[in-house]
One Martini backbone bead per residue (centre of mass of N, CA, C, O) as a GRO file, in nm:
protein
   81
    1PHE     BB    1  -1.401  -2.161   0.016
    2ASN     BB    2  -1.132  -1.925  -0.010
    3PRO     BB    3  -1.012  -1.674   0.134
    4LYS     BB    4  -0.834  -1.408   0.078
    5LYS     BB    5  -0.490  -1.343   0.122
    6TYR     BB    6  -0.332  -1.071   0.284
    7PHE     BB    7  -0.089  -0.837   0.297
    8LEU     BB    8  -0.042  -0.611   0.557
    9ILE     BB    9  -0.045  -0.247   0.532
   10ASN     BB   10   0.039   0.048   0.675
   11LEU     BB   11   0.058   0.379   0.628
   12LYS     BB   12   0.289   0.434   0.835
   13ASP     BB   13   0.497   0.254   0.665
   14LEU     BB   14   0.501   0.476   0.414
   15GLU     BB   15   0.664   0.723   0.548
   16ILE     BB   16   0.959   0.647   0.432
   17PHE     BB   17   0.873   0.786   0.184
   18ASP     BB   18   0.892   0.996  -0.061
   19ASN     BB   19   0.769   1.216  -0.233
   20ASP     BB   20   0.656   1.086  -0.545
   21THR     BB   21   0.639   0.794  -0.494
   22VAL     BB   22   0.633   0.466  -0.625
   23VAL     BB   23   0.458   0.204  -0.474
   24THR     BB   24   0.580  -0.110  -0.503
   25ARG     BB   25   0.641  -0.432  -0.462
   26GLU     BB   26   0.949  -0.405  -0.502
   27LEU     BB   27   0.990  -0.180  -0.291
   28LEU     BB   28   0.877  -0.334  -0.047
   29LEU     BB   29   1.089  -0.558  -0.067
   30LYS     BB   30   1.346  -0.383  -0.042
   31LYS     BB   31   1.231  -0.266   0.252
   32ARG     BB   32   1.098  -0.515   0.407
   33LEU     BB   33   0.760  -0.515   0.412
   34ILE     BB   34   0.788  -0.777   0.247
   35LYS     BB   35   0.775  -1.084   0.110
   36LYS     BB   36   0.872  -1.264  -0.160
   37ASN     BB   37   0.582  -1.441  -0.168
   38THR     BB   38   0.422  -1.190  -0.209
   39SER     BB   39   0.121  -1.085  -0.382
   40ASP     BB   40  -0.104  -0.976  -0.184
   41ILE     BB   41  -0.205  -0.637  -0.110
   42LYS     BB   42  -0.304  -0.446   0.184
   43ILE     BB   43  -0.425  -0.126   0.268
   44LEU     BB   44  -0.414   0.050   0.570
   45ALA     BB   45  -0.515   0.328   0.806
   46ASN     BB   46  -0.287   0.306   1.002
   47GLY     BB   47  -0.208   0.595   1.107
   48THR     BB   48  -0.022   0.840   0.993
   49PHE     BB   49  -0.071   1.056   0.687
   50ALA     BB   50   0.135   1.284   0.441
   51LYS     BB   51   0.195   1.153   0.162
   52LYS     BB   52   0.288   1.180  -0.184
   53LEU     BB   53   0.159   0.891  -0.326
   54THR     BB   54   0.195   0.601  -0.523
   55VAL     BB   55  -0.015   0.316  -0.475
   56GLN     BB   56   0.041  -0.034  -0.505
   57ALA     BB   57  -0.240  -0.267  -0.491
   58SER     BB   58  -0.494  -0.500  -0.445
   59LYS     BB   59  -0.588  -0.339  -0.176
   60PHE     BB   60  -0.816  -0.107  -0.005
   61SER     BB   61  -0.915   0.079   0.221
   62ASN     BB   62  -1.120   0.337   0.229
   63LYS     BB   63  -0.945   0.515   0.419
   64ALA     BB   64  -0.674   0.484   0.274
   65GLN     BB   65  -0.763   0.603   0.007
   66GLU     BB   66  -0.848   0.876   0.119
   67LEU     BB   67  -0.570   0.962   0.246
   68ILE     BB   68  -0.402   0.952  -0.010
   69GLN     BB   69  -0.574   1.162  -0.168
   70GLN     BB   70  -0.554   1.396   0.042
   71ALA     BB   71  -0.225   1.402   0.000
   72GLY     BB   72  -0.207   1.376  -0.339
   73GLY     BB   73  -0.243   1.092  -0.418
   74ASN     BB   74  -0.241   0.749  -0.545
   75VAL     BB   75  -0.429   0.470  -0.665
   76GLU     BB   76  -0.338   0.122  -0.754
   77ILE     BB   77  -0.510  -0.147  -0.875
   78LEU     BB   78  -0.436  -0.473  -0.862
   79LYS     BB   79  -0.432  -0.775  -0.957
   80VAL     BB   80  -0.533  -1.065  -0.838
   81ALA     BB   81  -0.361  -1.374  -0.806
   0.00000   0.00000   0.00000
């Protein structure tokens, strides 16, 4: 059994995006927050966060999901590759 490996991104790293942005894998790649061969992304709640974003990722920590929704944003869980 091999545990799934995720590329970890903190909420504070998503503060660069404007409100109402849909944060996709492609956008994270364009902003160089992930590497080209990254497939599975997990969002963690480290740092302050106050942006209204729709965030797409394979997995979210409970706290990250809560903070995104409190800021008026949405989470979209993608299928794990």
